[in-house]
CSV table of C-alpha atoms in Angstrom, one decimal:
chain,number,residue,atom,x,y,z
A,1,MET,CA,-37.0,32.7,-52.2
A,2,VAL,CA,-35.6,33.6,-55.8
A,3,THR,CA,-32.0,35.0,-55.8
A,4,LYS,CA,-31.6,37.5,-58.3
A,5,LYS,CA,-28.8,37.3,-60.9
A,6,ILE,CA,-25.4,39.2,-60.1
A,7,TRP,CA,-24.2,40.8,-63.3
A,8,ARG,CA,-20.6,40.4,-63.6
A,9,GLY,CA,-19.0,43.4,-65.5
A,10,GLY,CA,-15.4,44.0,-66.8
A,11,MET,CA,-14.3,47.7,-66.9
A,12,ILE,CA,-11.6,49.1,-69.2
A,13,GLY,CA,-9.9,52.3,-68.1
A,14,ALA,CA,-8.1,53.0,-64.9
A,15,GLY,CA,-7.7,56.7,-65.5
A,16,ALA,CA,-8.9,59.7,-63.6
A,17,TRP,CA,-12.6,59.1,-63.9
A,18,SER,CA,-12.5,55.2,-63.0
A,19,GLU,CA,-12.6,55.7,-59.2
A,20,ILE,CA,-15.7,57.9,-59.7
A,21,GLN,CA,-17.0,55.2,-61.8
A,22,LEU,CA,-16.4,52.3,-59.4
A,23,ASN,CA,-17.8,54.3,-56.4
A,24,ALA,CA,-21.1,54.4,-58.3
A,25,TRP,CA,-20.8,50.8,-59.2
A,26,ALA,CA,-20.8,50.0,-55.4
A,27,GLY,CA,-24.2,51.7,-55.1
A,28,VAL,CA,-25.9,49.4,-57.9
A,29,LYS,CA,-28.0,46.5,-56.8
A,30,ASN,CA,-27.2,43.2,-58.5
A,31,ALA,CA,-23.9,44.2,-60.2
A,32,GLU,CA,-20.4,44.0,-59.5
A,33,ILE,CA,-17.1,44.7,-61.6
A,34,VAL,CA,-14.9,41.7,-61.4
A,35,ALA,CA,-12.5,42.5,-63.8
A,36,LEU,CA,-10.5,45.9,-64.6
A,37,CYS,CA,-8.4,46.1,-67.8
A,38,ASP,CA,-5.7,49.0,-68.1
A,39,ARG,CA,-2.3,48.7,-69.8
A,40,HIS,CA,-0.7,50.9,-67.2
A,41,PRO,CA,-0.2,48.7,-63.9
A,42,GLU,CA,1.0,51.3,-62.1
A,43,ARG,CA,-2.3,53.0,-62.0
A,44,ARG,CA,-4.5,49.9,-62.3
A,45,ASP,CA,-3.4,47.8,-59.7
A,46,PRO,CA,-3.8,50.4,-56.7
A,47,ILE,CA,-7.2,50.6,-57.9
A,48,VAL,CA,-8.0,46.9,-58.1
A,49,GLU,CA,-6.7,46.6,-54.5
A,50,ARG,CA,-8.7,49.5,-53.3
A,51,PHE,CA,-12.1,48.1,-54.9
A,52,GLY,CA,-11.4,44.6,-54.1
A,53,ILE,CA,-11.6,43.8,-58.0
A,54,PRO,CA,-10.9,40.0,-58.3
A,55,ARG,CA,-8.9,40.0,-61.7
A,56,ALA,CA,-6.8,42.5,-63.4
A,57,PHE,CA,-5.7,42.5,-67.3
A,58,ASP,CA,-3.1,44.3,-69.6
A,59,ASP,CA,-5.2,43.4,-72.7
A,60,PHE,CA,-8.9,44.1,-73.5
A,61,GLU,CA,-9.6,40.9,-75.6
A,62,THR,CA,-8.0,38.7,-73.1
A,63,MET,CA,-10.1,40.2,-70.5
A,64,LEU,CA,-13.3,39.7,-72.9
A,65,ASP,CA,-12.1,36.0,-73.5
A,66,GLU,CA,-11.1,34.9,-70.1
A,67,ALA,CA,-12.9,36.7,-67.2
A,68,ASP,CA,-16.4,35.3,-67.3
A,69,LEU,CA,-18.4,38.6,-68.0
A,70,ASP,CA,-22.0,39.7,-68.5
A,71,PHE,CA,-21.4,43.2,-69.6
A,72,ILE,CA,-18.5,45.7,-70.4
A,73,ASP,CA,-18.1,49.1,-68.8
A,74,ILE,CA,-16.1,51.5,-71.2
A,75,CYS,CA,-14.5,54.2,-69.2
A,76,THR,CA,-11.8,55.5,-71.5
A,77,ARG,CA,-11.1,58.6,-73.7
A,78,PRO,CA,-13.4,59.1,-76.6
A,79,TYR,CA,-10.8,58.2,-79.3
A,80,SER,CA,-10.9,54.6,-78.1
A,81,HIS,CA,-14.8,54.1,-77.9
A,82,ALA,CA,-15.5,52.8,-81.4
A,83,ALA,CA,-13.0,50.0,-81.4
A,84,LEU,CA,-13.7,48.9,-78.1
A,85,ILE,CA,-17.2,48.9,-78.3
A,86,LYS,CA,-17.1,46.8,-81.6
A,87,LEU,CA,-14.7,44.4,-79.8
A,88,ALA,CA,-17.1,43.8,-77.2
A,89,ALA,CA,-20.3,43.8,-79.1
A,90,GLY,CA,-18.5,41.1,-81.3
A,91,ARG,CA,-18.5,38.8,-78.7
A,92,GLY,CA,-22.1,39.7,-77.7
A,93,PHE,CA,-21.4,41.6,-74.6
A,94,PRO,CA,-23.9,44.6,-73.8
A,95,VAL,CA,-21.9,47.5,-73.4
A,96,LEU,CA,-22.0,50.6,-71.2
A,97,CYS,CA,-19.7,53.6,-72.5
A,98,GLN,CA,-19.0,56.9,-71.3
A,99,LYS,CA,-19.6,60.1,-73.0
A,100,PRO,CA,-18.8,61.7,-75.3
A,101,PHE,CA,-19.9,59.0,-77.9
A,102,CYS,CA,-17.0,58.5,-80.2
A,103,GLU,CA,-14.8,61.2,-82.0
A,104,SER,CA,-17.3,62.0,-84.8
A,105,LEU,CA,-20.9,61.7,-85.7
A,106,GLU,CA,-20.2,59.2,-88.5
A,107,GLU,CA,-18.3,56.9,-86.3
A,108,ALA,CA,-21.0,56.9,-83.7
A,109,ARG,CA,-23.6,56.1,-86.3
A,110,GLU,CA,-21.3,53.2,-87.7
A,111,VAL,CA,-21.2,51.8,-84.1
A,112,SER,CA,-24.7,52.2,-83.2
A,113,GLU,CA,-25.6,50.4,-86.4
A,114,PHE,CA,-23.1,47.8,-85.7
A,115,CYS,CA,-24.7,47.2,-82.4
A,116,ASP,CA,-28.2,47.0,-83.9
A,117,GLN,CA,-27.1,44.5,-86.5
A,118,THR,CA,-25.1,42.2,-83.8
A,119,GLY,CA,-28.2,42.3,-81.5
A,120,VAL,CA,-25.9,43.7,-78.7
A,121,ARG,CA,-27.4,46.3,-76.4
A,122,LEU,CA,-25.5,49.9,-76.0
A,123,MET,CA,-25.9,52.5,-73.6
A,124,ILE,CA,-24.2,55.6,-73.3
A,125,ASN,CA,-23.5,56.8,-69.7
A,126,GLU,CA,-25.2,60.5,-69.9
A,127,ASN,CA,-25.8,60.8,-66.0
A,128,PHE,CA,-26.6,64.4,-65.9
A,129,ARG,CA,-30.4,63.5,-66.6
A,130,TRP,CA,-30.4,61.1,-63.8
A,131,GLN,CA,-29.6,63.9,-61.2
A,132,SER,CA,-32.7,64.1,-58.9
A,133,TRP,CA,-33.3,68.0,-59.5
A,134,TYR,CA,-33.8,67.3,-63.3
A,135,ARG,CA,-35.9,64.2,-62.6
A,136,LYS,CA,-38.1,66.4,-60.3
A,137,VAL,CA,-38.1,69.1,-62.9
A,138,LYS,CA,-39.4,66.6,-65.4
A,139,ALA,CA,-42.3,65.5,-63.0
A,140,LEU,CA,-43.2,69.1,-62.6
A,141,LEU,CA,-43.5,69.9,-66.3
A,142,ASN,CA,-45.4,66.6,-67.0
A,143,ALA,CA,-47.8,67.6,-64.1
A,144,GLY,CA,-48.3,71.0,-65.9
A,145,GLU,CA,-47.2,72.8,-62.6
A,146,LEU,CA,-45.3,75.7,-64.9
A,147,GLY,CA,-48.0,75.8,-67.6
A,148,LYS,CA,-46.5,76.0,-71.0
A,149,PRO,CA,-42.6,76.8,-70.6
A,150,PHE,CA,-41.3,79.4,-73.2
A,151,PHE,CA,-37.6,79.9,-71.7
A,152,ALA,CA,-35.2,77.8,-69.9
A,153,LYS,CA,-31.5,78.6,-69.0
A,154,ILE,CA,-28.6,76.4,-67.7
A,155,HIS,CA,-25.8,78.7,-66.3
A,156,ARG,CA,-22.3,77.7,-64.9
A,157,ARG,CA,-19.3,79.7,-64.3
A,158,SER,CA,-16.2,77.8,-63.0
A,159,ARG,CA,-12.4,78.3,-62.6
A,160,ILE,CA,-10.7,75.6,-64.4
A,161,SER,CA,-8.7,77.0,-67.5
A,162,LEU,CA,-7.7,80.1,-65.6
A,163,PRO,CA,-5.4,81.4,-64.2
A,164,GLU,CA,-4.1,77.9,-65.2
A,165,PHE,CA,-5.4,74.6,-66.3
A,166,ASP,CA,-6.7,72.8,-63.2
A,167,HIS,CA,-8.6,69.7,-63.8
A,168,ARG,CA,-8.1,65.9,-62.8
A,169,GLN,CA,-8.7,64.8,-66.4
A,170,ALA,CA,-5.4,66.6,-67.8
A,171,TYR,CA,-5.8,65.4,-71.4
A,172,MET,CA,-8.7,67.8,-71.6
A,173,GLN,CA,-6.1,70.5,-71.8
A,174,GLU,CA,-5.1,69.3,-75.4
A,175,MET,CA,-8.7,68.6,-76.8
A,176,PRO,CA,-9.3,70.6,-80.0
A,177,ARG,CA,-12.7,70.7,-78.9
A,178,TRP,CA,-13.5,70.8,-75.2
A,179,ALA,CA,-16.4,72.8,-73.6
A,180,VAL,CA,-19.3,71.7,-75.9
A,181,TYR,CA,-17.9,68.2,-76.6
A,182,GLU,CA,-17.1,67.4,-73.0
A,183,VAL,CA,-19.6,69.3,-70.9
A,184,GLY,CA,-22.3,71.0,-73.3
A,185,VAL,CA,-23.2,67.6,-74.4
A,186,HIS,CA,-24.4,67.0,-70.9
A,187,TYR,CA,-26.5,70.0,-71.0
A,188,LEU,CA,-28.0,69.4,-74.5
A,189,ASP,CA,-29.0,65.8,-73.3
A,190,VAL,CA,-30.7,67.4,-70.3
A,191,PHE,CA,-32.8,69.7,-72.5
A,192,ARG,CA,-33.6,66.8,-74.8
A,193,PHE,CA,-34.8,64.9,-71.8
A,194,LEU,CA,-36.9,67.8,-70.7
A,195,PHE,CA,-38.3,69.1,-73.7
A,196,GLY,CA,-37.4,66.6,-76.6
A,197,ASP,CA,-35.8,67.4,-79.9
A,198,PRO,CA,-35.1,71.1,-80.9
A,199,ASP,CA,-35.6,72.6,-84.2
A,200,ALA,CA,-32.2,74.5,-84.4
A,201,ILE,CA,-29.3,75.6,-82.8
A,202,TYR,CA,-27.2,78.7,-82.6
A,203,CYS,CA,-23.8,78.9,-81.0
A,204,ARG,CA,-20.9,81.1,-80.0
A,205,LEU,CA,-17.6,79.7,-78.8
A,206,HIS,CA,-14.6,81.3,-77.4
A,207,ARG,CA,-10.8,80.2,-76.2
A,208,VAL,CA,-10.2,82.7,-73.4
A,209,SER,CA,-7.4,80.7,-71.8
A,210,PRO,CA,-4.0,80.5,-73.6
A,211,HIS,CA,-3.4,77.3,-71.5
A,212,VAL,CA,-6.1,75.2,-73.4
A,213,ALA,CA,-6.3,74.1,-77.3
A,214,GLY,CA,-10.2,74.2,-77.2
A,215,GLU,CA,-12.9,76.5,-76.3
A,216,ASP,CA,-13.4,77.1,-72.6
A,217,VAL,CA,-16.7,79.2,-73.2
A,218,GLN,CA,-19.8,78.2,-75.0
A,219,VAL,CA,-23.2,80.2,-75.3
A,220,ILE,CA,-25.8,78.2,-76.9
A,221,THR,CA,-29.3,79.0,-78.0
A,222,ILE,CA,-31.6,75.9,-78.5
A,223,CYS,CA,-34.6,76.8,-80.6
A,224,TYR,CA,-38.0,74.9,-80.3
A,225,GLN,CA,-41.3,76.0,-81.7
A,226,ASP,CA,-42.4,78.0,-78.7
A,227,LEU,CA,-39.6,77.6,-76.4
A,228,THR,CA,-35.9,79.2,-76.3
A,229,CYS,CA,-33.3,77.4,-74.3
A,230,LEU,CA,-29.9,79.0,-73.2
A,231,ILE,CA,-26.7,77.2,-72.2
A,232,ASN,CA,-24.3,79.7,-70.6
A,233,GLN,CA,-21.2,78.1,-69.4
A,234,SER,CA,-17.6,79.3,-68.7
A,235,PHE,CA,-14.4,77.3,-67.5
A,236,ALA,CA,-12.7,80.7,-67.5
A,237,SER,CA,-14.9,82.9,-65.3
A,238,VAL,CA,-14.5,83.6,-61.6
A,239,PRO,CA,-17.6,82.0,-59.9
A,240,VAL,CA,-19.9,84.5,-58.2
A,241,PRO,CA,-21.1,83.5,-54.6
A,242,GLY,CA,-24.8,82.8,-54.5
A,243,ILE,CA,-25.1,82.4,-58.2
A,244,ASP,CA,-22.3,79.8,-59.1
A,245,ARG,CA,-21.8,78.4,-55.9
A,246,PRO,CA,-22.9,79.0,-52.2
A,247,ASP,CA,-21.7,81.7,-50.1
A,248,ASP,CA,-19.4,79.1,-48.6
A,249,ASP,CA,-16.0,79.5,-50.2
A,250,ASN,CA,-14.8,76.2,-49.1
A,251,ALA,CA,-18.1,74.4,-50.9
A,252,ASP,CA,-17.0,71.5,-53.2
A,253,ALA,CA,-17.8,72.5,-56.8
A,254,ARG,CA,-18.5,68.9,-58.0
A,255,ARG,CA,-21.4,68.7,-55.7
A,256,ILE,CA,-23.1,72.1,-56.5
A,257,PRO,CA,-25.8,72.1,-59.2
A,258,HIS,CA,-25.5,74.0,-62.5
A,259,GLY,CA,-27.8,76.7,-62.3
A,260,LEU,CA,-31.2,76.2,-64.0
A,261,GLN,CA,-34.2,78.5,-64.7
A,262,ILE,CA,-37.4,77.7,-66.4
A,263,ASP,CA,-40.2,80.0,-67.0
A,264,GLY,CA,-43.8,78.9,-67.9
A,265,ALA,CA,-47.0,80.7,-68.5
A,266,GLN,CA,-48.0,79.9,-64.7
A,267,GLY,CA,-44.8,79.7,-63.0
A,268,THR,CA,-40.8,79.7,-62.6
A,269,LEU,CA,-38.6,77.1,-61.6
A,270,PHE,CA,-35.2,78.2,-60.3
A,271,LEU,CA,-32.4,75.7,-59.0
A,272,LYS,CA,-29.8,77.6,-56.9
A,273,PRO,CA,-26.4,76.4,-55.9
A,274,ASP,CA,-27.6,75.4,-52.4
A,275,ARG,CA,-29.2,72.5,-54.1
A,276,ILE,CA,-32.8,74.0,-53.4
A,277,LEU,CA,-35.3,73.9,-56.2
A,278,HIS,CA,-37.8,76.5,-55.9
A,279,LEU,CA,-41.3,76.9,-57.8
A,280,TYR,CA,-42.7,80.3,-57.8
A,281,THR,CA,-46.2,80.9,-59.0
A,282,ASP,CA,-48.6,84.2,-58.6
A,283,THR,CA,-50.2,82.5,-55.5
A,284,GLY,CA,-47.2,80.7,-53.7
A,285,HIS,CA,-44.0,79.2,-53.4
A,286,GLN,CA,-42.8,75.6,-53.1
A,287,ALA,CA,-39.2,74.3,-52.5
A,288,TRP,CA,-37.4,71.0,-52.6
A,289,ALA,CA,-34.0,70.4,-51.0
A,290,PHE,CA,-31.5,67.7,-52.5
A,291,PRO,CA,-28.8,66.0,-50.5
A,292,GLU,CA,-24.9,66.7,-50.8
A,293,ASP,CA,-24.4,63.3,-52.5
A,294,THR,CA,-27.1,64.1,-55.2
A,295,THR,CA,-24.5,64.0,-58.1
A,296,GLN,CA,-23.0,60.8,-56.8
A,297,ARG,CA,-26.2,59.2,-56.6
A,298,SER,CA,-27.1,60.4,-60.4
A,299,ARG,CA,-24.2,58.3,-61.4
A,300,ALA,CA,-25.4,55.1,-59.5
A,301,ALA,CA,-28.8,55.7,-61.0
A,302,ALA,CA,-27.7,55.8,-64.4
A,303,GLN,CA,-25.9,52.5,-63.9
A,304,GLN,CA,-28.6,50.8,-62.0
A,305,HIS,CA,-30.8,51.9,-65.1
A,306,PHE,CA,-28.2,50.1,-67.4
A,307,ILE,CA,-28.5,46.9,-65.2
A,308,ASP,CA,-32.4,47.2,-64.7
A,309,CYS,CA,-32.9,47.3,-68.4
A,310,LEU,CA,-30.6,44.3,-69.0
A,311,GLU,CA,-32.8,42.4,-66.4
A,312,SER,CA,-36.2,43.5,-67.9
A,313,GLY,CA,-35.3,44.0,-71.6
A,314,GLY,CA,-36.5,47.7,-71.3
A,315,LYS,CA,-35.1,50.4,-73.6
A,316,PHE,CA,-32.0,52.3,-72.3
A,317,GLU,CA,-33.0,56.0,-72.1
A,318,THR,CA,-29.6,57.0,-73.8
A,319,ASP,CA,-29.0,54.0,-76.3
A,320,GLY,CA,-27.0,54.5,-79.5
A,321,PRO,CA,-29.8,56.2,-81.6
A,322,GLU,CA,-31.1,58.6,-78.9
A,323,THR,CA,-27.4,59.5,-78.3
A,324,LEU,CA,-26.7,60.0,-82.0
A,325,LYS,CA,-29.4,62.7,-81.8
A,326,THR,CA,-27.6,64.4,-78.7
A,327,MET,CA,-24.4,64.3,-80.5
A,328,ALA,CA,-25.8,65.8,-83.7
A,329,LEU,CA,-26.7,68.9,-81.4
A,330,VAL,CA,-23.0,68.8,-80.3
A,331,TYR,CA,-21.8,69.0,-84.1
A,332,ALA,CA,-24.6,71.4,-84.7
A,333,CYS,CA,-23.1,73.7,-82.3
A,334,TYR,CA,-19.6,73.6,-83.8
A,335,LEU,CA,-20.9,74.3,-87.5
A,336,SER,CA,-22.9,76.9,-86.1
A,337,ALA,CA,-20.0,78.7,-84.5
A,338,GLU,CA,-17.7,78.2,-87.3
A,339,GLU,CA,-20.1,79.6,-90.0
A,340,GLY,CA,-21.9,82.0,-87.8
A,341,ARG,CA,-25.5,80.9,-88.7
A,342,VAL,CA,-28.2,78.8,-87.3
A,343,VAL,CA,-28.0,75.1,-87.9
A,344,SER,CA,-30.9,72.3,-87.8
A,345,PRO,CA,-30.1,69.2,-86.3
A,346,ASP,CA,-31.6,67.5,-89.3
A,347,GLU,CA,-28.7,69.1,-91.4
A,348,ILE,CA,-26.1,67.2,-89.3
A,349,LEU,CA,-28.0,63.8,-89.3
A,350,ALA,CA,-28.3,64.0,-93.0
């Protein structure tokens, strides 16, 4: 019997997202996090103890040199991504990096090219596309169950920026760019996963709450040749039962899918907050229910994809060049909102 290699990972970052990331690693086969780096021991050491991580470090380069690692997981804020990726890639370590990818498109392009030149593999952890309902939607589209799609919409209202700011990642309150940069990037990646690269973007942004520095409402129109997609998302709105959340007021919003509608010539897909995906056609109705832990499983699925590709040599779905295309849509949104015009992603990439 052949024993599979256990991939030994080192994570940097013990902030608000680290426990979620480590819980996902617990569901990944053939991988484990064996070292955690953070310069704040008061938040790092309890996590090390809780997850049984063998080694803890204050300094990232020391961890790279001493911890006997096979890959690096960067779980820090975007401002540090470029420098950390280069340090890891410079020593030959494959890298899984949290989104958003760097602080600017120029920085992201430079990092992606650096990894290509050094022959180091880089994946950006865009895990929304791994949520089971989106994988099912992709399969239905590929099978032609809707016919030719002509309209799609992602919709979400949540109460985060009003009546006061309420989020575990407190630093988001001070971000000059928030809704599109932190959450819209997920939706833009989902539409790229489902439909490919669009032709143009038109975006309107609003800062409704006085408690945040960046925009907390985004309305984005994504233009394909024969398809229009809409992202309508707000951190400032009161959620509506049955549309934004189940009728149960105690439902955990983190486990509720963002509303999705896709209209095709032969049918309509509709994902409800009860985690049931419906396909309506002229002749019938089908439905698929997804478990409560679907979002948690998606994080493990994305990280499993990273490990599987390391083992097989396969291409990451969200490698550097692919994520550059998604980030181009992010910056196209900001340029469109600033100048009040339609923007092509090619204009941004150029």
